[in-house]
XYZ file of C-alpha atoms in Angstrom:
676
model
C 130.632 216.865 -55.740
C 129.387 217.119 -59.433
C 128.179 214.384 -61.227
C 129.195 213.218 -64.345
C 127.954 211.699 -67.436
C 131.210 210.288 -69.841
C 130.869 209.957 -73.683
C 133.385 208.888 -75.801
C 133.052 208.766 -79.698
C 136.149 210.498 -82.168
C 135.537 213.084 -84.889
C 135.703 210.043 -87.413
C 132.874 208.432 -85.777
C 130.501 211.045 -85.624
C 131.429 211.566 -89.414
C 130.354 208.101 -90.069
C 127.276 208.290 -88.646
C 123.945 210.173 -89.520
C 125.548 213.454 -90.092
C 123.151 215.511 -91.614
C 124.831 218.844 -90.188
C 128.862 219.298 -91.308
C 129.933 222.590 -90.702
C 132.171 222.875 -88.029
C 130.110 225.151 -85.591
C 126.438 223.110 -85.157
C 122.926 224.218 -84.805
C 120.155 221.955 -84.155
C 119.064 219.861 -86.996
C 116.978 217.485 -87.035
C 117.930 213.481 -87.977
C 121.623 214.590 -86.712
C 123.039 211.709 -85.035
C 124.036 214.992 -82.550
C 119.997 215.228 -81.617
C 120.131 211.556 -80.863
C 122.633 212.573 -77.902
C 120.922 215.427 -76.868
C 117.739 213.013 -76.615
C 119.860 210.625 -74.429
C 121.369 213.490 -72.131
C 117.841 214.833 -71.433
C 116.701 211.459 -71.036
C 119.550 210.713 -68.347
C 119.143 214.415 -66.689
C 115.090 213.368 -65.985
C 116.206 209.938 -64.836
C 119.509 211.594 -62.600
C 118.501 215.500 -61.835
C 121.982 215.261 -59.958
C 123.751 215.064 -63.286
C 125.667 218.754 -64.008
C 128.351 217.988 -66.515
C 129.282 215.769 -69.458
C 133.267 214.538 -70.027
C 134.201 213.856 -73.125
C 137.318 212.742 -74.822
C 138.282 215.054 -76.981
C 141.640 215.875 -77.484
C 142.312 217.790 -80.666
C 139.017 217.477 -82.431
C 136.668 220.692 -82.654
C 134.381 218.708 -84.327
C 133.616 216.620 -81.738
C 133.687 219.445 -78.626
C 131.232 222.017 -80.539
C 128.912 219.070 -80.601
C 129.263 218.492 -76.986
C 129.444 221.451 -76.115
C 126.014 222.302 -77.861
C 124.217 220.312 -76.503
C 125.618 220.338 -73.040
C 124.264 224.519 -73.339
C 120.713 223.553 -74.301
C 120.781 221.031 -71.750
C 122.349 223.340 -68.821
C 124.908 220.999 -68.622
C 129.006 221.948 -68.290
C 131.251 219.997 -71.040
C 134.342 218.600 -69.641
C 137.003 218.117 -71.729
C 140.094 217.322 -69.598
C 142.118 215.597 -72.684
C 141.499 218.859 -74.720
C 144.941 219.702 -76.254
C 147.169 217.535 -74.215
C 150.314 216.139 -75.900
C 148.930 213.137 -77.481
C 152.340 210.948 -77.356
C 152.629 211.769 -73.608
C 148.987 211.144 -73.135
C 149.099 207.687 -74.928
C 151.851 206.972 -72.584
C 150.277 207.892 -69.431
C 147.206 205.644 -70.537
C 149.018 202.545 -70.274
C 151.588 203.577 -67.393
C 147.927 203.775 -65.924
C 147.128 200.213 -66.324
C 144.368 201.052 -69.078
C 143.710 197.931 -71.178
C 142.399 198.878 -74.845
C 142.614 196.972 -77.884
C 142.057 198.079 -81.151
C 138.224 197.613 -82.775
C 138.386 199.569 -85.599
C 141.559 200.719 -88.244
C 141.143 203.231 -90.796
C 144.425 204.606 -91.428
C 147.878 204.254 -94.071
C 150.030 201.943 -92.374
C 147.438 199.958 -90.235
C 146.162 196.820 -91.620
C 143.044 194.733 -90.679
C 144.439 191.284 -90.405
C 147.372 192.239 -88.338
C 146.774 195.577 -86.162
C 143.194 194.783 -85.416
C 142.300 193.202 -81.354
C 145.629 194.445 -80.454
C 146.555 196.112 -76.921
C 147.772 200.338 -77.333
C 151.290 199.300 -75.387
C 151.658 196.919 -77.992
C 150.894 199.217 -80.824
C 152.738 202.192 -79.089
C 156.083 202.077 -81.201
C 154.353 201.035 -84.544
C 151.872 203.992 -84.171
C 154.717 206.781 -83.955
C 156.725 205.399 -86.390
C 153.122 206.335 -89.016
C 153.275 209.600 -87.021
C 156.434 210.229 -88.755
C 155.734 208.600 -91.930
C 152.528 209.952 -92.535
C 151.427 212.420 -90.001
C 148.801 210.198 -87.611
C 147.281 211.138 -84.506
C 148.566 208.562 -82.459
C 145.621 208.402 -79.905
C 143.673 207.938 -83.316
C 141.997 211.533 -82.632
C 141.404 211.734 -86.487
C 139.572 208.232 -86.532
C 142.742 206.476 -87.834
C 142.017 203.639 -84.987
C 138.464 203.027 -82.034
C 139.362 200.965 -79.252
C 137.613 198.874 -76.482
C 138.965 199.253 -73.015
C 138.955 195.642 -71.758
C 140.788 196.628 -68.016
C 141.410 199.821 -66.331
C 141.533 200.876 -62.526
C 138.192 201.892 -62.615
C 137.156 198.232 -63.396
C 137.948 197.317 -59.623
C 136.697 193.548 -59.668
C 136.959 192.556 -62.318
C 138.135 192.515 -66.283
C 136.584 191.940 -69.958
C 137.773 188.983 -71.288
C 136.863 188.171 -75.324
C 136.047 184.409 -76.057
C 134.805 184.732 -79.604
C 134.701 187.940 -82.571
C 135.011 188.252 -86.085
C 136.163 191.048 -88.206
C 134.444 192.505 -90.851
C 136.429 194.186 -93.480
C 134.449 197.726 -94.292
C 136.827 198.744 -97.087
C 139.440 197.004 -98.599
C 140.988 199.959 -99.987
C 144.931 199.067 -101.118
C 146.585 201.970 -99.215
C 144.241 202.583 -96.111
C 141.897 199.510 -95.657
C 138.926 200.037 -93.470
C 138.515 196.866 -90.563
C 136.086 196.159 -87.665
C 136.527 193.462 -84.838
C 132.605 192.948 -83.559
C 132.852 191.326 -80.246
C 130.377 187.832 -80.302
C 131.049 186.574 -76.893
C 133.189 187.759 -73.585
C 132.971 187.181 -69.710
C 134.137 188.844 -66.914
C 137.090 187.732 -65.296
C 137.607 187.861 -61.424
C 140.893 190.102 -60.794
C 141.488 188.262 -57.509
C 141.179 184.857 -59.531
C 144.419 185.815 -62.048
C 146.071 188.339 -60.630
C 149.079 188.067 -62.888
C 146.843 187.470 -65.996
C 146.995 190.242 -68.444
C 144.401 190.744 -71.284
C 146.845 192.253 -73.221
C 148.943 189.422 -73.431
C 145.928 187.612 -74.723
C 144.679 189.698 -77.122
C 148.315 190.170 -78.719
C 148.568 186.652 -79.252
C 145.234 186.395 -81.204
C 146.159 185.773 -84.761
C 143.741 186.780 -87.749
C 144.608 184.991 -90.698
C 141.153 182.980 -90.605
C 139.461 184.882 -93.513
C 136.509 182.589 -92.663
C 136.019 185.094 -90.282
C 136.350 188.112 -92.619
C 134.004 189.493 -95.061
C 133.387 192.684 -96.948
C 129.731 195.191 -96.622
C 129.286 197.524 -99.165
C 127.653 200.011 -96.629
C 126.418 200.246 -92.987
C 122.547 200.735 -92.575
C 121.706 202.425 -89.169
C 118.045 203.206 -88.312
C 116.433 206.922 -88.213
C 115.480 208.058 -85.304
C 113.250 210.882 -84.253
C 113.835 214.443 -84.711
C 115.096 216.695 -81.616
C 111.904 217.857 -79.570
C 113.462 220.723 -78.673
C 114.963 223.361 -80.581
C 117.111 226.580 -79.143
C 114.774 229.240 -77.701
C 114.182 232.057 -80.275
C 116.349 235.603 -79.251
C 114.722 237.817 -76.800
C 112.136 240.387 -78.584
C 113.513 244.016 -77.340
C 112.037 247.395 -77.154
C 113.684 250.326 -78.794
C 115.753 252.642 -76.157
C 114.527 256.150 -76.047
C 116.679 258.564 -78.263
C 117.493 261.000 -76.067
C 119.136 257.861 -73.464
C 122.343 256.941 -74.312
C 125.460 258.072 -75.883
C 126.943 257.363 -78.724
C 129.735 257.412 -80.880
C 130.855 255.831 -84.416
C 132.815 255.854 -87.242
C 131.173 254.699 -90.076
C 133.375 254.827 -93.129
C 136.113 251.998 -92.463
C 136.064 248.093 -92.805
C 137.038 247.953 -88.920
C 135.321 250.656 -86.369
C 134.704 251.158 -82.813
C 130.667 251.934 -81.515
C 131.015 252.692 -77.797
C 127.982 253.528 -75.783
C 126.960 255.191 -72.208
C 124.333 256.591 -69.980
C 124.709 260.121 -69.251
C 123.678 259.920 -65.214
C 122.049 263.898 -65.942
C 119.624 262.124 -68.893
C 117.199 260.113 -66.208
C 117.613 258.004 -62.662
C 119.122 255.216 -63.189
C 116.998 251.703 -62.285
C 119.718 249.681 -62.060
C 122.419 248.268 -64.389
C 120.582 245.789 -66.326
C 118.150 248.736 -66.803
C 120.888 250.934 -67.798
C 122.919 247.793 -69.875
C 119.830 246.752 -71.796
C 119.457 250.665 -73.004
C 123.544 250.668 -73.878
C 122.653 247.448 -76.134
C 119.675 248.148 -77.727
C 121.077 251.637 -79.058
C 124.228 249.388 -80.123
C 121.751 246.679 -81.743
C 119.798 250.090 -83.654
C 123.729 251.833 -84.875
C 124.513 248.336 -85.844
C 121.360 247.987 -88.311
C 121.485 251.322 -89.463
C 124.838 250.408 -90.978
C 123.341 247.075 -92.212
C 125.076 245.332 -89.788
C 124.482 242.898 -87.032
C 126.319 240.962 -83.797
C 127.642 238.994 -86.388
C 130.177 242.232 -87.339
C 131.419 242.693 -83.890
C 135.107 241.329 -82.744
C 135.038 242.684 -79.943
C 133.421 243.779 -76.702
C 134.846 246.141 -73.828
C 132.068 245.692 -71.393
C 132.643 248.410 -68.468
C 130.214 248.568 -65.045
C 129.954 250.394 -62.072
C 129.830 247.756 -59.520
C 131.706 244.210 -60.471
C 129.449 242.673 -57.307
C 126.361 242.806 -60.013
C 128.478 240.847 -62.651
C 125.746 238.247 -62.998
C 123.183 240.529 -63.542
C 125.187 242.206 -66.478
C 125.918 238.651 -67.885
C 122.195 237.653 -67.808
C 121.070 240.704 -69.619
C 124.400 240.614 -72.173
C 123.579 237.105 -73.147
C 119.976 237.811 -74.050
C 121.268 240.105 -76.981
C 124.535 238.282 -78.056
C 124.079 235.036 -78.786
C 125.675 231.965 -80.499
C 122.227 231.614 -82.513
C 123.205 234.904 -83.998
C 126.523 234.924 -84.426
C 126.880 231.208 -86.563
C 130.607 232.487 -86.826
C 131.820 232.642 -83.828
C 130.274 234.891 -81.091
C 133.051 238.201 -79.942
C 135.445 238.059 -77.340
C 135.225 240.450 -74.451
C 137.001 241.896 -71.445
C 134.817 242.833 -68.518
C 135.795 245.309 -66.397
C 134.600 247.577 -63.016
C 135.101 251.375 -63.770
C 134.103 254.228 -61.571
C 131.375 255.180 -64.230
C 129.333 257.064 -61.487
C 132.633 259.364 -60.582
C 132.745 260.532 -63.696
C 128.506 261.401 -64.344
C 127.515 257.999 -65.991
C 124.847 255.356 -65.764
C 125.761 251.890 -64.665
C 126.960 250.519 -67.548
C 129.636 251.435 -70.780
C 130.192 249.417 -73.880
C 133.003 249.711 -76.561
C 132.578 247.287 -79.572
C 134.812 247.028 -82.271
C 132.877 245.592 -85.393
C 134.024 244.684 -89.239
C 131.933 244.837 -92.169
C 134.225 242.217 -93.651
C 132.883 238.762 -91.460
C 136.259 237.119 -92.581
C 137.290 235.807 -89.078
C 138.299 232.924 -86.968
C 136.937 232.880 -83.757
C 138.049 230.197 -81.213
C 135.197 229.490 -78.651
C 136.171 226.510 -76.133
C 133.126 226.592 -73.639
C 134.441 222.866 -71.927
C 136.458 223.242 -68.595
C 139.580 221.532 -69.595
C 143.117 221.693 -68.708
C 143.860 223.900 -71.789
C 142.871 226.998 -70.838
C 139.863 228.974 -69.089
C 136.463 227.959 -70.474
C 134.012 230.545 -71.668
C 131.093 229.285 -70.884
C 128.670 231.714 -72.736
C 128.054 233.989 -75.517
C 132.286 235.252 -75.734
C 134.770 233.673 -77.399
C 138.577 233.450 -76.156
C 139.958 234.633 -79.294
C 139.020 236.631 -82.530
C 141.562 236.597 -85.126
C 140.804 239.267 -88.263
C 143.101 240.442 -91.199
C 146.132 239.065 -89.233
C 145.200 240.491 -85.297
C 144.064 238.496 -82.948
C 142.245 240.206 -80.050
C 142.380 238.289 -76.723
C 139.707 237.813 -74.388
C 140.581 239.232 -71.238
C 142.671 236.643 -69.553
C 142.399 236.193 -65.565
C 144.727 233.889 -63.292
C 142.894 230.861 -63.545
C 143.936 227.508 -63.014
C 142.025 225.748 -66.277
C 141.312 222.266 -64.484
C 139.457 223.765 -61.413
C 138.416 227.347 -62.774
C 139.488 228.970 -59.846
C 142.017 231.798 -59.209
C 145.616 230.856 -58.587
C 146.644 231.618 -54.630
C 149.871 233.580 -54.144
C 148.454 236.999 -54.872
C 148.814 239.146 -57.694
C 152.232 238.058 -59.206
C 150.598 234.446 -59.219
C 147.630 235.428 -61.215
C 149.636 237.024 -63.658
C 151.963 234.228 -64.306
C 148.694 231.805 -64.776
C 147.097 234.879 -66.882
C 150.026 234.933 -69.271
C 150.179 230.996 -69.337
C 146.604 230.720 -70.424
C 147.009 233.454 -72.998
C 150.275 231.534 -74.654
C 148.041 228.642 -74.913
C 145.437 230.348 -76.568
C 147.809 231.823 -79.050
C 149.247 228.833 -80.046
C 145.801 227.351 -81.346
C 146.528 230.152 -83.912
C 150.609 228.825 -83.927
C 151.799 232.239 -82.227
C 153.136 233.044 -79.167
C 152.370 236.012 -77.046
C 156.697 236.461 -76.605
C 156.867 236.642 -80.385
C 153.768 238.120 -81.746
C 152.525 240.612 -79.150
C 151.929 244.110 -79.647
C 150.315 245.391 -76.816
C 149.756 244.157 -73.161
C 146.782 245.628 -71.570
C 147.513 244.936 -67.608
C 144.380 245.806 -65.505
C 145.343 246.168 -61.872
C 142.840 245.965 -58.802
C 143.132 248.774 -56.635
C 143.050 245.843 -53.909
C 147.019 244.905 -55.113
C 149.141 246.644 -52.181
C 151.191 249.352 -53.902
C 153.997 247.450 -52.733
C 153.384 244.498 -54.803
C 152.556 246.264 -57.762
C 156.088 246.924 -59.490
C 156.536 242.982 -59.252
C 153.438 243.011 -61.647
C 155.801 244.585 -64.341
C 158.858 241.744 -63.250
C 157.222 239.191 -63.929
C 155.365 240.018 -67.390
C 159.179 241.230 -68.672
C 160.445 238.016 -66.713
C 157.992 235.442 -68.542
C 157.800 236.709 -71.895
C 161.687 236.333 -71.907
C 161.482 232.915 -70.564
C 159.404 231.580 -73.394
C 161.722 233.409 -75.955
C 164.751 231.234 -74.447
C 163.090 228.122 -74.308
C 161.817 228.656 -77.926
C 165.914 229.651 -78.990
C 167.003 226.130 -76.881
C 164.597 224.235 -79.025
C 166.494 225.608 -82.292
C 163.336 228.011 -83.257
C 164.277 231.424 -84.146
C 161.093 233.496 -84.741
C 160.327 236.620 -85.651
C 159.891 238.586 -82.252
C 158.009 241.551 -81.990
C 158.486 244.549 -79.492
C 155.643 244.608 -77.658
C 154.352 247.621 -75.583
C 152.810 247.258 -72.290
C 150.136 249.831 -70.457
C 149.157 249.282 -66.963
C 145.511 250.518 -65.937
C 144.240 250.703 -62.079
C 140.800 249.964 -62.050
C 138.264 249.376 -58.768
C 137.732 245.832 -59.251
C 137.602 242.552 -61.923
C 135.757 239.699 -62.390
C 135.918 236.800 -59.709
C 137.868 239.503 -57.708
C 140.575 238.937 -59.629
C 143.610 240.779 -58.567
C 145.094 241.317 -62.693
C 143.913 240.841 -65.961
C 145.930 240.529 -68.994
C 144.466 241.629 -72.518
C 146.848 240.758 -75.537
C 146.752 241.699 -78.648
C 148.744 240.193 -81.529
C 149.865 240.537 -85.228
C 149.604 236.820 -86.193
C 151.951 236.834 -89.860
C 151.654 234.866 -92.626
C 153.956 232.116 -92.961
C 156.525 233.727 -95.757
C 155.960 236.984 -93.785
C 159.121 238.661 -91.741
C 159.426 241.417 -89.512
C 160.210 244.609 -91.213
C 160.707 248.145 -90.100
C 158.248 250.528 -90.678
C 157.432 252.271 -93.932
C 159.424 255.754 -94.417
C 157.432 259.062 -94.626
C 155.292 259.008 -96.742
C 153.146 262.679 -95.744
C 153.668 265.841 -93.616
C 152.561 265.839 -90.050
C 150.735 269.391 -88.368
C 153.535 269.939 -85.263
C 151.877 273.085 -83.721
C 154.385 272.889 -80.637
C 157.703 273.561 -80.898
C 159.097 270.429 -81.100
C 161.586 269.323 -78.252
C 163.775 266.618 -77.453
C 161.834 265.547 -74.301
C 158.795 264.967 -76.530
C 159.900 261.423 -77.319
C 159.979 260.357 -73.559
C 155.944 260.024 -73.666
C 156.104 257.803 -76.763
C 156.468 254.032 -77.042
C 155.544 252.303 -80.231
C 155.199 249.353 -82.517
C 155.191 249.343 -85.823
C 154.926 246.041 -87.675
C 155.853 245.700 -91.874
C 154.051 249.256 -92.296
C 150.595 247.469 -91.788
C 150.204 248.077 -87.641
C 151.273 250.709 -85.924
C 150.154 250.910 -81.937
C 151.488 253.805 -79.593
C 151.566 254.248 -75.966
C 151.436 257.938 -75.068
C 152.041 258.816 -71.123
C 151.723 262.556 -70.051
C 152.636 262.467 -66.549
C 152.207 265.011 -64.154
C 155.802 266.285 -64.710
C 155.143 266.698 -68.580
C 151.971 268.596 -67.986
C 153.759 270.701 -65.783
C 156.015 271.520 -68.526
C 153.367 271.924 -70.815
C 150.930 274.827 -69.103
C 154.595 276.049 -67.191
C 153.428 279.386 -68.777
C 150.050 279.097 -66.661
C 151.185 277.441 -63.318
C 154.351 279.283 -62.999
C 157.836 278.007 -62.655
C 158.044 276.668 -59.486
C 154.940 274.392 -59.375
C 155.320 271.000 -58.320
C 154.106 268.619 -60.202
C 152.392 266.349 -57.537
C 150.061 269.464 -57.224
C 149.023 269.406 -60.883
C 146.078 267.410 -60.678
C 143.830 269.738 -58.373
C 145.355 273.216 -60.398
C 144.544 272.323 -63.978
C 141.985 274.573 -65.548
C 139.652 273.835 -68.891
C 142.323 275.478 -70.827
C 144.942 273.974 -69.630
C 143.654 270.478 -69.981
C 142.674 271.721 -73.538
C 146.373 272.383 -73.741
C 147.190 269.089 -72.774
C 145.051 267.264 -75.283
C 146.270 269.160 -78.284
C 149.744 268.010 -77.421
C 148.885 264.488 -77.126
C 146.719 264.753 -80.651
C 149.913 266.739 -82.375
C 152.745 263.970 -80.688
C 150.192 261.120 -82.458
C 149.915 262.489 -85.371
C 153.443 263.239 -85.693
C 154.121 258.957 -84.938
C 151.350 258.982 -87.516
C 153.259 260.502 -90.178
C 156.551 259.949 -89.487
C 155.481 255.629 -90.243
C 153.106 256.348 -93.095
C 149.846 256.067 -91.388
C 146.661 258.189 -91.626
C 144.092 259.057 -88.867
C 141.654 257.296 -91.091
C 143.423 253.757 -90.400
C 142.708 254.126 -86.668
C 140.798 251.069 -85.649
C 140.997 252.515 -81.416
C 141.763 255.067 -79.693
C 141.438 254.902 -75.512
C 141.783 257.764 -73.507
C 142.496 257.125 -70.039
C 142.008 259.923 -67.437
C 142.009 259.654 -63.644
C 138.710 260.221 -61.980
C 141.283 261.946 -59.362
C 141.377 264.957 -61.795
C 137.011 265.565 -61.298
C 135.920 266.115 -64.867
C 133.062 264.445 -66.456
C 133.138 262.376 -69.355
C 131.081 264.320 -71.452
C 133.582 267.657 -70.434
C 136.903 265.803 -71.528
C 134.985 264.125 -74.281
C 133.729 267.501 -76.085
C 137.471 268.952 -75.238
C 139.175 266.047 -77.233
C 136.730 266.574 -79.922
C 137.281 270.508 -80.159
C 140.748 269.515 -80.306
C 140.543 267.196 -83.343
C 138.673 269.975 -84.843
C 141.696 272.479 -84.629
C 144.079 269.913 -85.837
C 144.260 271.143 -89.657
C 145.978 267.944 -90.975
C 143.047 265.494 -89.524
C 140.281 265.491 -92.212
C 137.903 263.178 -90.512
C 137.408 263.105 -86.800
C 139.002 259.396 -85.700
C 136.493 257.977 -83.280
C 138.105 258.182 -79.725
C 136.702 256.362 -76.431
C 137.423 258.101 -73.292
C 137.789 255.955 -70.559
C 137.606 256.743 -66.720
C 139.889 255.109 -64.222
C 141.724 255.206 -60.766
C 145.619 255.286 -62.819
C 147.148 254.248 -65.811
C 150.426 254.643 -67.654
C 153.107 252.011 -68.739
C 154.527 251.473 -65.463
C 153.029 249.931 -62.649
C 152.928 253.090 -60.707
C 149.961 253.908 -63.221
C 149.900 257.793 -62.523
C 149.510 259.109 -65.407
C 147.631 262.177 -66.058
C 146.518 261.030 -69.516
C 147.003 257.675 -71.134
C 146.659 257.047 -74.705
C 146.475 254.026 -76.680
C 146.539 254.044 -80.587
C 146.197 251.070 -82.495
C 146.054 251.880 -86.389
C 145.754 248.960 -89.391
C 146.336 249.637 -92.864
C 144.279 247.267 -95.132
């Protein structure tokens, strides 16, 4: 059982107190009222060591939530915010239905009059608050500081209720549009519920009349006493030694505003001392590479963390947080996905990282660390989603039930449905939906999923998206809809032994923007292969408004036989192809991939220089070292005359992949380009 300390305060109460750090994100600031909460909780934790979590009533206020999360993070506590993102009308009704008797003790909004509405129970004001919502857009639960309440009775008050005997009303502001008034209790007593089971505190309070102006007087300002400065601050980041120059292998693209850096350790470089040592070397090398560009972790939008053994996830996480911290990323920590890959099978060490970097730091980061009913929390330096230049990079979503942070029961399909619900909750925070704004879904599937269940995953994804679209249409909405791509990747394991992890990529349109077809041909591609009609069956694409180009290219065993028939013979069976491919034949397949991708880019007016990411997935059953396949790709790019500058690409070894859940492709390419 987790011991919890409750904290109640509205956003405006924060701002009405001693708010010296007024930015949305919070850093420890001496003299700020948040430091009072820090000192109080520090003392509570000292007196009650069993305390593990803090529960707050944040519903929609990022300002409040972020401050509670900051304090909890510094004290090693878990933030609980089970009201977060709840529908305020339903929430207010639920409070009333559950017997919560709460009266207004402060009003500060257009339409709320201190002489009429102070001291009234929320059930009495319910209809009027909704009227004000329609007229002025107020928060019916007072989340914006429209009103504050005092609870006189609720189910937790088992033995007695609070009865006010005497009070006074203080007119804080006599503004003609939105006067501010406070009800200040002077005397009260407790009334046992057994004595008067039928007596309602709300009836008594609603009978109060505040016409007695002798109780009302105006004050010019409030005076709050100072407090001691916070005695502790967030510890400085660990100083890291420089990695050896001949250790990690790194590839990067320097010129564009958004580019990738990937880094891994070749197993042949040195004997691995374990995941922690390998991951430190890789992260150090990436830090050095960022520094060479005049950048740091603040410029990172997304991190793909690949490790060789998910049993060491805790070790990987502990190492990761020493490099990427909230202090180093004041605008928000990068989003992240963590996947186990068969790295040793292709001659790599135990860690492989790919980061998406931007020189333009104009981004919007959603990082909710509180456990709630909304979506899974991200307790640590990785966020739910990052929006940059209309592209929403969403963290990998597991099928976690948010209130308990446990995996949904019922197998892979149930986990996928929950993961999609979580993704939709995150998307709504950016005023979009995964059903209409998604460009690409990458679905990582654990090899633990029985083969008979894999086909149901694809069916569930399509059915879920159609369900949301239909619901939106019934509500009278007719949003612009994209036709998203799907890519399924078979991997050894996922965090928490999950069976699926979903990674959506969305295009968030501006308010006045509509979906349009891709641009007409603006350049000529170099098609070195004789084009045949079946080539088009290898490609799925999503082109948005001439600014986004997403492509999933699938080379199946059958495709490989066609491409290499002159080497393999006419009677060669496709199921045997993986065991017979020579280096020359693989190079031909990779050249085909590059030529076909170039054809799609050129037909839609895109250039290789506009590529943000290009991943090439290949099964380890090919028995090709990653370094060897990377060199083949590099040579294939150099042979292509139209490509003036080799784009960044990341070779990803997997158990299988493809745009169907059979995941038996020979090669799968995932390309994303954006014109800025």
